[in-house]
Amino acid sequence: MKKIIKKIGVLTSGGDAPGMNAAIRAVIRAASYYKLESVGVYRGYEGLIEGDIVPLTARDVHHIIQKGGTILKSARSDEFRTIEGRKKAYDYLVKNEVDALVIIGGDGSFTGGMVFSKEYDFPVIGIPGTIDNDIYGTDFTIGYDTALNTAVEVIDKIRDTASSHNRLFFVEVMGRDAGFIALNAGIGAGAEEILIPEEDMGVDRMLISLEKSRRSGKTSSLVVVAEGDKTGKNVFELASYVEENLPQYDVRVSVLGHMQRGGAPSCFDRVMASRMGVKAVELLLDGKSNLMVGMINNEMVENDLELAVKEHHKINPEILRVSEIMSV
Ligand code: ATP
């Protein structure tokens, strides 16, 4: 039987991403539009277990759409992985008369939401918020576009100093399991080589390619490396390996790190997050649960949370081909 939803809770979980605030705002505003009450849960599942829950109205979320990070804070919670932890979370939801949850996060957060929803027959909808863009069922995740643009902006600056000194720079960007940021920022910034987890280019092929570039007259070069690339060497080891084998190169390393998570969200992320927040509330009102909102071909879509967790968002081979052609 369709459950009547009167009050919706929203939380952000896992790694933070720019645009999460826009999604929180959209959930609260859509709830208000449909005459529902709403609450925010601080610090993801950790806050849920501790009852860190506050009522939020449409006015409480004003002027947050442009802010990076998440006003609700994010956390990882080992206790939520236990039956006892989830029981505490459920008790606090009942105490606060919350009928449904919107979870903004990555696949780990969706797994937690799915387990919880099945255990307590509690309506849950996921919104993909992670800079990695590694979630199946959506062309883009909230935060990815902003992170990509941050990475390109910084790599452009590194290019300026690289070309002034005829240097070779290795630039590490985020992406332990997914190369979306590395591949697209690499193409966008005109990198000579791009190393991503999805493809094992092999270090020796990279050496040949760099040597070819040098002979063809390139005086500086950029190699963009995803954190989780498959060469078996970290970015510093890669740089040393190239220095040993191609002593003509003056090699430097730059690790972009957490700056990629911060900053004001791009307009693209703000609009997509707003659309996803509205869609999530409308799905709950339709009596749906255990779904993730996504955007495919610029349309809002829904997918089973289980698919979002089990399947992988694959890199478009056409983009890989373009990257290869560009490094000629
Ligand atoms: P990111 O992609 O940015 O890392 P994420 O959502 O994948 O984000 P995780 O740390 O993997 O981040 O998961 C967030 C939280 O979800 C965990 O700290 C845990 O509380 C909960 N969670 C993950 N897997 C499970 C599970 N199997 N059962 C219960 N809870 C889980």
PDB file of N, CA and C and ligand atoms in Angstrom, residues 13-16 45-46 75-82 86 105-113 115 129-132 134-135 261, ligand 1:
ATOM      1  N   SER A  13      25.987  12.445   2.577  1.00  0.00           N
ATOM      2  CA  SER A  13      26.808  11.366   3.141  1.00  0.00           C
ATOM      3  C   SER A  13      27.989  11.056   2.229  1.00  0.00           C
ATOM      4  N   GLY A  14      29.055  10.507   2.800  1.00  0.00           N
ATOM      5  CA  GLY A  14      30.254  10.171   2.017  1.00  0.00           C
ATOM      6  C   GLY A  14      31.065  11.422   1.727  1.00  0.00           C
ATOM      7  N   GLY A  15      31.818  11.409   0.642  1.00  0.00           N
ATOM      8  CA  GLY A  15      32.649  12.571   0.293  1.00  0.00           C
ATOM      9  C   GLY A  15      31.772  13.750  -0.105  1.00  0.00           C
ATOM     10  N   ASP A  16      32.141  14.954   0.336  1.00  0.00           N
ATOM     11  CA  ASP A  16      31.328  16.127  -0.038  1.00  0.00           C
ATOM     12  C   ASP A  16      31.591  16.500  -1.493  1.00  0.00           C
ATOM     13  N   TYR A  45      24.767   9.540   8.063  1.00  0.00           N
ATOM     14  CA  TYR A  45      24.211   8.468   8.902  1.00  0.00           C
ATOM     15  C   TYR A  45      24.656   8.592  10.356  1.00  0.00           C
ATOM     16  N   GLU A  46      25.833   9.194  10.564  1.00  0.00           N
ATOM     17  CA  GLU A  46      26.316   9.372  11.933  1.00  0.00           C
ATOM     18  C   GLU A  46      25.338  10.251  12.720  1.00  0.00           C
ATOM     19  N   ALA A  75      29.620  12.800   6.649  1.00  0.00           N
ATOM     20  CA  ALA A  75      30.440  11.927   7.493  1.00  0.00           C
ATOM     21  C   ALA A  75      30.363  10.505   6.960  1.00  0.00           C
ATOM     22  N   ARG A  76      31.268   9.681   7.440  1.00  0.00           N
ATOM     23  CA  ARG A  76      31.166   8.244   7.178  1.00  0.00           C
ATOM     24  C   ARG A  76      30.858   7.604   8.529  1.00  0.00           C
ATOM     25  N   SER A  77      30.018   6.583   8.540  1.00  0.00           N
ATOM     26  CA  SER A  77      29.603   5.990   9.811  1.00  0.00           C
ATOM     27  C   SER A  77      29.729   4.480   9.785  1.00  0.00           C
ATOM     28  N   ASP A  78      30.644   3.949  10.590  1.00  0.00           N
ATOM     29  CA  ASP A  78      30.767   2.484  10.672  1.00  0.00           C
ATOM     30  C   ASP A  78      29.580   1.895  11.415  1.00  0.00           C
ATOM     31  N   GLU A  79      29.035   2.685  12.365  1.00  0.00           N
ATOM     32  CA  GLU A  79      27.918   2.157  13.168  1.00  0.00           C
ATOM     33  C   GLU A  79      26.686   1.878  12.303  1.00  0.00           C
ATOM     34  N   PHE A  80      26.516   2.663  11.235  1.00  0.00           N
ATOM     35  CA  PHE A  80      25.341   2.456  10.384  1.00  0.00           C
ATOM     36  C   PHE A  80      25.440   1.129   9.620  1.00  0.00           C
ATOM     37  N   ARG A  81      26.646   0.566   9.571  1.00  0.00           N
ATOM     38  CA  ARG A  81      26.812  -0.742   8.912  1.00  0.00           C
ATOM     39  C   ARG A  81      26.294  -1.866   9.801  1.00  0.00           C
ATOM     40  N   THR A  82      25.968  -1.554  11.073  1.00  0.00           N
ATOM     41  CA  THR A  82      25.496  -2.589  12.008  1.00  0.00           C
ATOM     42  C   THR A  82      23.969  -2.491  12.177  1.00  0.00           C
ATOM     43  N   ARG A  86      21.562   0.941  12.755  1.00  0.00           N
ATOM     44  CA  ARG A  86      20.411   1.304  11.906  1.00  0.00           C
ATOM     45  C   ARG A  86      19.125   1.363  12.730  1.00  0.00           C
ATOM     46  N   GLY A 105      24.578  11.423  -1.988  1.00  0.00           N
ATOM     47  CA  GLY A 105      25.896  10.844  -1.747  1.00  0.00           C
ATOM     48  C   GLY A 105      26.343   9.958  -2.883  1.00  0.00           C
ATOM     49  N   GLY A 106      27.288   9.077  -2.588  1.00  0.00           N
ATOM     50  CA  GLY A 106      27.813   8.167  -3.596  1.00  0.00           C
ATOM     51  C   GLY A 106      27.286   6.751  -3.396  1.00  0.00           C
ATOM     52  N   ASP A 107      27.923   5.790  -4.058  1.00  0.00           N
ATOM     53  CA  ASP A 107      27.359   4.428  -4.041  1.00  0.00           C
ATOM     54  C   ASP A 107      27.386   3.782  -2.650  1.00  0.00           C
ATOM     55  N   GLY A 108      28.380   4.143  -1.817  1.00  0.00           N
ATOM     56  CA  GLY A 108      28.408   3.606  -0.455  1.00  0.00           C
ATOM     57  C   GLY A 108      27.184   4.079   0.315  1.00  0.00           C
ATOM     58  N   SER A 109      26.872   5.349   0.175  1.00  0.00           N
ATOM     59  CA  SER A 109      25.700   5.909   0.870  1.00  0.00           C
ATOM     60  C   SER A 109      24.420   5.261   0.361  1.00  0.00           C
ATOM     61  N   PHE A 110      24.375   4.966  -0.933  1.00  0.00           N
ATOM     62  CA  PHE A 110      23.181   4.315  -1.496  1.00  0.00           C
ATOM     63  C   PHE A 110      23.041   2.884  -0.965  1.00  0.00           C
ATOM     64  N   THR A 111      24.179   2.195  -0.803  1.00  0.00           N
ATOM     65  CA  THR A 111      24.131   0.830  -0.254  1.00  0.00           C
ATOM     66  C   THR A 111      23.528   0.877   1.140  1.00  0.00           C
ATOM     67  N   GLY A 112      23.999   1.827   1.959  1.00  0.00           N
ATOM     68  CA  GLY A 112      23.461   1.980   3.308  1.00  0.00           C
ATOM     69  C   GLY A 112      21.966   2.275   3.274  1.00  0.00           C
ATOM     70  N   GLY A 113      21.577   3.175   2.374  1.00  0.00           N
ATOM     71  CA  GLY A 113      20.162   3.548   2.255  1.00  0.00           C
ATOM     72  C   GLY A 113      19.297   2.368   1.840  1.00  0.00           C
ATOM     73  N   VAL A 115      19.955  -0.913   2.303  1.00  0.00           N
ATOM     74  CA  VAL A 115      19.874  -1.881   3.409  1.00  0.00           C
ATOM     75  C   VAL A 115      18.826  -1.393   4.416  1.00  0.00           C
ATOM     76  N   GLY A 129      25.620  12.498  -5.563  1.00  0.00           N
ATOM     77  CA  GLY A 129      26.473  13.646  -5.261  1.00  0.00           C
ATOM     78  C   GLY A 129      27.886  13.168  -5.002  1.00  0.00           C
ATOM     79  N   THR A 130      28.743  13.274  -5.989  1.00  0.00           N
ATOM     80  CA  THR A 130      30.156  12.924  -5.843  1.00  0.00           C
ATOM     81  C   THR A 130      30.922  13.530  -7.017  1.00  0.00           C
ATOM     82  N   ILE A 131      32.144  14.012  -6.748  1.00  0.00           N
ATOM     83  CA  ILE A 131      32.883  14.654  -7.845  1.00  0.00           C
ATOM     84  C   ILE A 131      33.389  13.627  -8.870  1.00  0.00           C
ATOM     85  N   ASP A 132      33.380  12.343  -8.497  1.00  0.00           N
ATOM     86  CA  ASP A 132      34.020  11.330  -9.354  1.00  0.00           C
ATOM     87  C   ASP A 132      33.223  10.951 -10.605  1.00  0.00           C
ATOM     88  N   ASP A 134      31.189   8.617 -10.953  1.00  0.00           N
ATOM     89  CA  ASP A 134      31.311   7.167 -11.137  1.00  0.00           C
ATOM     90  C   ASP A 134      30.026   6.400 -10.828  1.00  0.00           C
ATOM     91  N   ILE A 135      28.878   7.069 -10.922  1.00  0.00           N
ATOM     92  CA  ILE A 135      27.629   6.393 -10.562  1.00  0.00           C
ATOM     93  C   ILE A 135      26.858   5.998 -11.816  1.00  0.00           C
ATOM     94  N   ARG A 261      37.533  19.423  -4.511  1.00  0.00           N
ATOM     95  CA  ARG A 261      36.204  19.241  -3.907  1.00  0.00           C
ATOM     96  C   ARG A 261      35.535  20.570  -3.571  1.00  0.00           C
TER      97      ARG A 261
HETATM   98  P1  ATP B   1      32.132   8.757  -2.111  1.00  0.00           P
HETATM   99  O1  ATP B   1      31.845   8.185  -3.473  1.00  0.00           O
HETATM  100  O2  ATP B   1      32.334  10.218  -2.170  1.00  0.00           O
HETATM  101  O3  ATP B   1      33.192   8.030  -1.342  1.00  0.00           O
HETATM  102  P2  ATP B   1      30.113   7.234  -0.756  1.00  0.00           P
HETATM  103  O4  ATP B   1      28.685   7.516  -0.517  1.00  0.00           O
HETATM  104  O5  ATP B   1      30.428   6.104  -1.693  1.00  0.00           O
HETATM  105  O6  ATP B   1      30.771   8.591  -1.254  1.00  0.00           O
HETATM  106  P3  ATP B   1      31.121   5.720   1.520  1.00  0.00           P
HETATM  107  O7  ATP B   1      32.096   6.121   2.552  1.00  0.00           O
HETATM  108  O8  ATP B   1      31.442   4.540   0.685  1.00  0.00           O
HETATM  109  O9  ATP B   1      30.862   7.023   0.650  1.00  0.00           O
HETATM  110  O10 ATP B   1      29.714   5.436   2.243  1.00  0.00           O
HETATM  111  C1  ATP B   1      29.125   6.392   3.094  1.00  0.00           C
HETATM  112  C2  ATP B   1      28.471   5.722   4.281  1.00  0.00           C
HETATM  113  O11 ATP B   1      27.421   4.843   3.827  1.00  0.00           O
HETATM  114  C3  ATP B   1      29.366   4.820   5.109  1.00  0.00           C
HETATM  115  O12 ATP B   1      30.187   5.534   6.013  1.00  0.00           O
HETATM  116  C4  ATP B   1      28.348   3.948   5.833  1.00  0.00           C
HETATM  117  O13 ATP B   1      27.810   4.626   6.944  1.00  0.00           O
HETATM  118  C5  ATP B   1      27.234   3.799   4.780  1.00  0.00           C
HETATM  119  N1  ATP B   1      27.355   2.465   4.150  1.00  0.00           N
HETATM  120  C6  ATP B   1      28.154   2.096   3.138  1.00  0.00           C
HETATM  121  N2  ATP B   1      28.014   0.782   2.849  1.00  0.00           N
HETATM  122  C7  ATP B   1      27.101   0.302   3.731  1.00  0.00           C
HETATM  123  C8  ATP B   1      26.514  -0.989   3.983  1.00  0.00           C
HETATM  124  N3  ATP B   1      26.854  -2.053   3.279  1.00  0.00           N
HETATM  125  N4  ATP B   1      25.594  -1.082   4.973  1.00  0.00           N
HETATM  126  C9  ATP B   1      25.261  -0.015   5.713  1.00  0.00           C
HETATM  127  N5  ATP B   1      25.779   1.216   5.526  1.00  0.00           N
HETATM  128  C10 ATP B   1      26.677   1.382   4.565  1.00  0.00           C
END
